[in-house]
mmCIF file of C-alpha atoms in Angstrom:
data_model
loop_
_atom_site.group_PDB
_atom_site.id
_atom_site.type_symbol
_atom_site.label_atom_id
_atom_site.label_comp_id
_atom_site.label_asym_id
_atom_site.label_seq_id
_atom_site.Cartn_x
_atom_site.Cartn_y
_atom_site.Cartn_z
ATOM 1 C CA MET A 1 142.279 116.976 17.028
ATOM 2 C CA ARG A 2 146.186 116.142 16.967
ATOM 3 C CA ASP A 3 146.483 119.035 20.066
ATOM 4 C CA THR A 4 142.933 117.531 21.127
ATOM 5 C CA SER A 5 144.416 113.811 21.344
ATOM 6 C CA HIS A 6 147.447 115.108 23.058
ATOM 7 C CA ARG A 7 145.755 117.266 25.370
ATOM 8 C CA ARG A 8 144.059 114.172 26.435
ATOM 9 C CA ASP A 9 146.906 112.408 27.000
ATOM 10 C CA ARG A 10 148.737 115.155 28.844
ATOM 11 C CA ILE A 11 145.152 114.891 31.671
ATOM 12 C CA ALA A 12 145.866 111.352 31.369
ATOM 13 C CA THR A 13 149.375 110.915 32.590
ATOM 14 C CA MET A 14 148.175 114.060 35.270
ATOM 15 C CA LEU A 15 145.583 111.808 36.685
ATOM 16 C CA ARG A 16 147.589 108.582 37.196
ATOM 17 C CA ASP A 17 150.887 110.448 38.005
ATOM 18 C CA LYS A 18 148.258 113.603 40.685
ATOM 19 C CA GLY A 19 145.522 110.490 41.545
ATOM 20 C CA SER A 20 143.037 113.801 40.294
ATOM 21 C CA VAL A 21 142.886 117.725 38.503
ATOM 22 C CA GLN A 22 140.773 119.938 38.792
ATOM 23 C CA VAL A 23 138.742 122.266 35.304
ATOM 24 C CA ASN A 24 140.535 125.723 36.500
ATOM 25 C CA ASP A 25 144.052 124.424 36.280
ATOM 26 C CA LEU A 26 143.162 122.880 33.312
ATOM 27 C CA ILE A 27 141.431 126.026 31.684
ATOM 28 C CA GLN A 28 144.629 127.603 32.525
ATOM 29 C CA MET A 29 147.272 125.123 31.577
ATOM 30 C CA PHE A 30 145.957 124.339 28.294
ATOM 31 C CA ALA A 31 144.462 128.055 27.446
ATOM 32 C CA VAL A 32 140.807 126.813 26.313
ATOM 33 C CA SER A 33 137.470 126.905 27.676
ATOM 34 C CA GLY A 34 135.640 124.840 29.993
ATOM 35 C CA VAL A 35 133.529 123.394 28.050
ATOM 36 C CA THR A 36 136.280 122.143 26.395
ATOM 37 C CA ILE A 37 138.156 120.255 29.368
ATOM 38 C CA ARG A 38 134.517 119.340 30.539
ATOM 39 C CA LYS A 39 134.608 117.626 27.318
ATOM 40 C CA ASP A 40 137.645 116.051 27.776
ATOM 41 C CA LEU A 41 136.791 114.994 30.993
ATOM 42 C CA GLN A 42 133.441 113.362 29.502
ATOM 43 C CA PHE A 43 135.447 111.599 27.009
ATOM 44 C CA LEU A 44 138.148 110.241 29.316
ATOM 45 C CA GLU A 45 135.494 108.697 31.459
ATOM 46 C CA LYS A 46 133.810 106.752 28.442
ATOM 47 C CA GLN A 47 137.081 105.611 28.431
ATOM 48 C CA GLY A 48 137.537 104.107 31.746
ATOM 49 C CA ILE A 49 140.196 106.283 32.675
ATOM 50 C CA ALA A 50 138.536 109.458 35.074
ATOM 51 C CA THR A 51 135.375 109.731 37.134
ATOM 52 C CA ARG A 52 134.587 113.336 36.686
ATOM 53 C CA ALA A 53 133.459 114.489 40.282
ATOM 54 C CA TYR A 54 132.928 118.254 41.733
ATOM 55 C CA GLY A 55 135.598 120.928 39.085
ATOM 56 C CA GLY A 56 137.542 118.246 37.965
ATOM 57 C CA ALA A 57 137.991 114.725 38.171
ATOM 58 C CA MET A 58 139.465 111.613 39.419
ATOM 59 C CA LEU A 59 141.459 108.567 38.387
ATOM 60 C CA SER A 60 139.116 105.519 38.250
ATOM 61 C CA MET A 61 139.857 103.193 41.020
ATOM 62 C CA SER A 62 137.952 100.567 38.625
ATOM 63 C CA ASN A 63 140.346 99.748 35.968
ATOM 64 C CA VAL A 64 144.078 99.862 35.026
ATOM 65 C CA PHE A 65 145.049 103.166 32.807
ATOM 66 C CA ALA A 66 148.426 101.478 31.302
ATOM 67 C CA ILE A 67 151.640 103.743 31.329
ATOM 68 C CA GLU A 68 153.439 103.079 27.438
ATOM 69 C CA SER A 69 157.291 101.781 27.862
ATOM 70 C CA PRO A 70 159.779 101.977 24.863
ATOM 71 C CA PHE A 71 160.087 99.959 22.660
ATOM 72 C CA GLU A 72 163.908 99.060 24.111
ATOM 73 C CA ARG A 73 162.341 98.223 27.482
ATOM 74 C CA LYS A 74 158.843 96.286 26.229
ATOM 75 C CA LYS A 75 161.625 93.836 24.598
ATOM 76 C CA ASP A 76 162.872 93.278 28.151
ATOM 77 C CA ILE A 77 159.240 92.360 29.977
ATOM 78 C CA ASN A 78 157.718 89.650 29.685
ATOM 79 C CA THR A 79 160.327 88.272 27.004
ATOM 80 C CA SER A 80 160.051 84.051 27.442
ATOM 81 C CA ALA A 81 156.002 84.583 27.353
ATOM 82 C CA LYS A 82 156.382 86.628 24.548
ATOM 83 C CA ILE A 83 159.067 84.297 22.599
ATOM 84 C CA ASN A 84 156.726 81.560 23.465
ATOM 85 C CA ILE A 85 153.961 83.269 21.913
ATOM 86 C CA GLY A 86 155.469 83.928 18.982
ATOM 87 C CA LYS A 87 157.033 80.416 18.401
ATOM 88 C CA ILE A 88 152.739 79.080 18.228
ATOM 89 C CA ALA A 89 151.561 82.196 16.289
ATOM 90 C CA SER A 90 153.546 81.411 14.129
ATOM 91 C CA ASP A 91 152.185 78.394 13.002
ATOM 92 C CA LEU A 92 149.258 80.290 12.102
ATOM 93 C CA VAL A 93 151.167 81.486 9.439
ATOM 94 C CA HIS A 94 151.512 79.252 6.445
ATOM 95 C CA SER A 95 153.203 78.674 3.498
ATOM 96 C CA GLY A 96 150.899 81.704 0.919
ATOM 97 C CA ASP A 97 149.852 83.088 3.107
ATOM 98 C CA SER A 98 149.999 86.660 3.063
ATOM 99 C CA ILE A 99 149.948 88.876 6.393
ATOM 100 C CA ILE A 100 150.659 91.923 8.759
ATOM 101 C CA LEU A 101 152.960 92.316 11.238
ATOM 102 C CA ASP A 102 152.091 95.328 14.140
ATOM 103 C CA ALA A 103 154.749 96.779 15.164
ATOM 104 C CA GLY A 104 155.820 95.594 18.627
ATOM 105 C CA SER A 105 158.219 93.060 20.720
ATOM 106 C CA THR A 106 155.945 89.694 20.359
ATOM 107 C CA THR A 107 155.001 90.697 16.776
ATOM 108 C CA LEU A 108 158.561 91.033 17.008
ATOM 109 C CA GLN A 109 158.782 87.454 18.094
ATOM 110 C CA VAL A 110 156.289 86.075 15.121
ATOM 111 C CA ALA A 111 159.086 87.619 12.988
ATOM 112 C CA ALA A 112 161.813 85.760 14.161
ATOM 113 C CA ASN A 113 159.579 82.336 13.608
ATOM 114 C CA LEU A 114 158.906 82.857 9.963
ATOM 115 C CA SER A 115 162.658 81.862 8.245
ATOM 116 C CA GLU A 116 161.107 78.533 7.118
ATOM 117 C CA LYS A 117 158.214 79.846 5.324
ATOM 118 C CA GLU A 118 158.297 79.637 1.941
ATOM 119 C CA ASP A 119 156.190 82.000 -0.610
ATOM 120 C CA LEU A 120 154.902 84.389 2.351
ATOM 121 C CA THR A 121 154.303 88.521 1.666
ATOM 122 C CA VAL A 122 154.635 89.905 5.035
ATOM 123 C CA VAL A 123 153.799 93.653 4.650
ATOM 124 C CA THR A 124 154.621 95.585 8.315
ATOM 125 C CA ASN A 125 154.833 99.322 9.332
ATOM 126 C CA CYS A 126 157.751 98.046 11.703
ATOM 127 C CA HIS A 127 161.389 98.678 11.422
ATOM 128 C CA ASN A 128 162.416 96.144 13.600
ATOM 129 C CA ILE A 129 160.563 93.297 11.881
ATOM 130 C CA ILE A 130 161.749 94.819 8.714
ATOM 131 C CA THR A 131 164.908 94.088 9.583
ATOM 132 C CA GLU A 132 164.260 90.181 11.081
ATOM 133 C CA LEU A 133 162.911 89.731 7.961
ATOM 134 C CA THR A 134 165.318 90.581 5.004
ATOM 135 C CA PRO A 135 167.884 88.001 5.147
ATOM 136 C CA TYR A 136 165.411 85.560 3.909
ATOM 137 C CA LYS A 137 164.906 86.029 0.485
ATOM 138 C CA GLN A 138 161.835 83.271 -0.089
ATOM 139 C CA ILE A 139 159.640 86.561 1.947
ATOM 140 C CA GLU A 140 158.789 89.872 0.359
ATOM 141 C CA VAL A 141 158.826 92.100 2.652
ATOM 142 C CA ILE A 142 156.451 95.254 2.125
ATOM 143 C CA SER A 143 157.382 98.307 4.691
ATOM 144 C CA LEU A 144 154.642 101.094 4.884
ATOM 145 C CA GLY A 145 155.830 104.538 4.585
ATOM 146 C CA GLY A 146 155.222 107.733 6.689
ATOM 147 C CA THR A 147 156.749 108.791 9.782
ATOM 148 C CA LEU A 148 158.970 107.429 12.260
ATOM 149 C CA ARG A 149 157.840 107.604 15.801
ATOM 150 C CA ARG A 150 161.494 106.723 17.855
ATOM 151 C CA LYS A 151 158.990 105.445 20.507
ATOM 152 C CA SER A 152 157.559 102.346 19.174
ATOM 153 C CA ASN A 153 161.009 102.649 16.080
ATOM 154 C CA SER A 154 157.744 102.337 13.635
ATOM 155 C CA PHE A 155 156.325 103.912 10.772
ATOM 156 C CA TYR A 156 152.667 105.662 10.677
ATOM 157 C CA GLY A 157 150.111 108.556 9.145
ATOM 158 C CA LYS A 158 148.310 109.034 6.226
ATOM 159 C CA SER A 159 150.780 107.652 3.773
ATOM 160 C CA ALA A 160 150.446 104.223 5.827
ATOM 161 C CA GLU A 161 147.221 103.443 5.783
ATOM 162 C CA HIS A 162 146.936 104.410 2.566
ATOM 163 C CA ALA A 163 149.218 101.952 1.287
ATOM 164 C CA LEU A 164 147.271 99.464 3.398
ATOM 165 C CA GLN A 165 144.125 100.182 2.032
ATOM 166 C CA ARG A 166 145.455 99.474 -1.513
ATOM 167 C CA LEU A 167 145.676 95.697 -0.017
ATOM 168 C CA HIS A 168 143.693 92.504 1.279
ATOM 169 C CA VAL A 169 145.520 90.190 3.559
ATOM 170 C CA ASP A 170 144.450 87.001 5.028
ATOM 171 C CA LYS A 171 146.740 87.393 9.164
ATOM 172 C CA LEU A 172 146.765 90.412 10.640
ATOM 173 C CA PHE A 173 149.125 89.818 14.213
ATOM 174 C CA LEU A 174 148.326 93.159 16.198
ATOM 175 C CA GLY A 175 150.496 93.643 19.255
ATOM 176 C CA VAL A 176 148.116 95.536 21.704
ATOM 177 C CA ASP A 177 149.085 97.400 24.695
ATOM 178 C CA GLY A 178 145.653 96.846 26.048
ATOM 179 C CA PHE A 179 142.588 94.220 26.092
ATOM 180 C CA HIS A 180 139.701 94.796 28.290
ATOM 181 C CA MET A 181 136.274 93.119 27.733
ATOM 182 C CA GLU A 182 134.229 96.423 28.065
ATOM 183 C CA ARG A 183 136.500 99.164 27.042
ATOM 184 C CA GLY A 184 138.056 97.340 24.219
ATOM 185 C CA ILE A 185 141.419 96.878 22.602
ATOM 186 C CA THR A 186 143.414 99.694 23.061
ATOM 187 C CA THR A 187 147.372 101.177 22.826
ATOM 188 C CA HIS A 188 148.560 104.586 23.639
ATOM 189 C CA PHE A 189 149.295 106.172 20.785
ATOM 190 C CA GLU A 190 146.486 107.893 18.478
ATOM 191 C CA ALA A 191 148.229 107.144 15.091
ATOM 192 C CA GLU A 192 148.571 103.509 15.691
ATOM 193 C CA ALA A 193 144.961 103.023 16.198
ATOM 194 C CA GLU A 194 144.032 104.727 13.034
ATOM 195 C CA LEU A 195 146.696 102.672 11.663
ATOM 196 C CA ASN A 196 145.755 99.604 13.100
ATOM 197 C CA ARG A 197 141.920 99.859 12.486
ATOM 198 C CA VAL A 198 142.451 100.352 8.583
ATOM 199 C CA MET A 199 145.063 97.037 9.126
ATOM 200 C CA CYS A 200 141.879 95.112 10.829
ATOM 201 C CA SER A 201 139.873 96.538 7.728
ATOM 202 C CA ILE A 202 142.004 95.311 5.294
ATOM 203 C CA SER A 203 142.157 91.327 6.643
ATOM 204 C CA SER A 204 140.884 88.108 6.935
ATOM 205 C CA GLU A 205 141.694 87.468 10.212
ATOM 206 C CA VAL A 206 142.746 89.332 13.302
ATOM 207 C CA ILE A 207 145.010 87.646 15.615
ATOM 208 C CA VAL A 208 145.581 89.165 19.101
ATOM 209 C CA VAL A 209 149.061 88.604 19.936
ATOM 210 C CA THR A 210 149.309 89.978 23.911
ATOM 211 C CA ASP A 211 150.761 88.421 27.346
ATOM 212 C CA SER A 212 148.730 87.903 30.190
ATOM 213 C CA SER A 213 149.354 91.311 31.492
ATOM 214 C CA LYS A 214 148.032 93.473 28.802
ATOM 215 C CA PHE A 215 144.577 91.545 29.824
ATOM 216 C CA GLY A 216 142.545 94.477 31.914
ATOM 217 C CA ASN A 217 144.850 97.053 31.114
ATOM 218 C CA ILE A 218 143.039 99.972 29.541
ATOM 219 C CA CYS A 219 144.455 102.890 27.138
ATOM 220 C CA LEU A 220 143.258 106.190 25.672
ATOM 221 C CA HIS A 221 142.875 105.139 21.782
ATOM 222 C CA LYS A 222 140.245 102.039 21.158
ATOM 223 C CA ILE A 223 141.183 99.893 18.150
ATOM 224 C CA LEU A 224 138.282 97.551 18.015
ATOM 225 C CA GLU A 225 135.561 96.154 19.848
ATOM 226 C CA PRO A 226 137.357 91.903 21.164
ATOM 227 C CA LYS A 227 134.205 89.960 19.222
ATOM 228 C CA ASN A 228 136.368 91.583 15.820
ATOM 229 C CA VAL A 229 138.893 89.306 16.974
ATOM 230 C CA THR A 230 138.637 86.062 15.190
ATOM 231 C CA LYS A 231 141.724 84.524 17.647
ATOM 232 C CA VAL A 232 143.540 85.558 20.779
ATOM 233 C CA VAL A 233 147.432 84.250 21.272
ATOM 234 C CA THR A 234 149.122 84.567 24.994
ATOM 235 C CA ASP A 235 150.269 82.669 28.281
ATOM 236 C CA ASN A 236 149.142 80.694 30.732
ATOM 237 C CA ALA A 237 148.598 83.237 33.030
ATOM 238 C CA ILE A 238 145.979 84.562 31.676
ATOM 239 C CA GLN A 239 143.064 85.492 34.225
ATOM 240 C CA PRO A 240 140.344 82.733 34.876
ATOM 241 C CA GLU A 241 137.901 85.497 33.885
ATOM 242 C CA TYR A 242 139.377 86.794 30.493
ATOM 243 C CA LEU A 243 139.229 83.487 28.922
ATOM 244 C CA GLU A 244 135.914 82.884 29.536
ATOM 245 C CA GLY A 245 134.836 86.117 28.908
ATOM 246 C CA LEU A 246 136.902 84.740 25.315
ATOM 247 C CA LYS A 247 134.942 81.964 25.351
ATOM 248 C CA LYS A 248 131.947 83.615 25.735
ATOM 249 C CA LEU A 249 132.513 85.518 22.358
ATOM 250 C CA GLY A 250 133.421 83.125 20.503
ATOM 251 C CA ILE A 251 136.854 84.035 19.801
ATOM 252 C CA GLU A 252 139.681 80.866 19.582
ATOM 253 C CA THR A 253 142.210 81.586 22.618
ATOM 254 C CA ILE A 254 145.398 79.518 22.093
ATOM 255 C CA VAL A 255 147.172 79.305 25.469
ATOM 256 C CA VAL A 256 151.024 78.380 25.187
#
């Protein structure tokens, strides 16, 4: 499964860089059968990333395939919007709550505004968030173990998933790489999507915190459908069609 995911990630990157791929070239590059490559292209087409054509596939022009940036670069993108989102999202946290803070530059801003909360339990897989919350003795921090992914400075894997499955929390604050009304909420990294799905399953509320640039983006790995989100906190540059779409689904949307 890991080989399949890695191969599909590579093909998606080639589509983004070159605009098209050929089945025969991919067969030689990855040393797999034509049937396997066609299944890969079918999967990418279902994700809205590729449009299949004779002998291969082209990059889908109807949607934006998002590119992943390292954490250190992400935190410097749309910084003012993320700071404002973090401040407002932290108002949704009450003393006595148990919450999950997913790894991400926006959830880090939520963590930065929790110092006044009392009797709070925070579960996270993000090294930066653990560091942010370490000085506050009134906040119990539960760190998920696992394998360190340096690109996001966070932990993933089966041990992290198993640790989560023994918990139940009040609220999940979920950062996203892509939010599309039809293709769903997505991310770049398969293990991250798997861990995020477990986070959603053990949380009474799923609160998406994201700057407006993520709306319309599609990444390779799906986390959940938009209809399963409780609230969205975003900035005022969100496109009107997304505001309307969220309203139709009955999702409370807080615009800052």
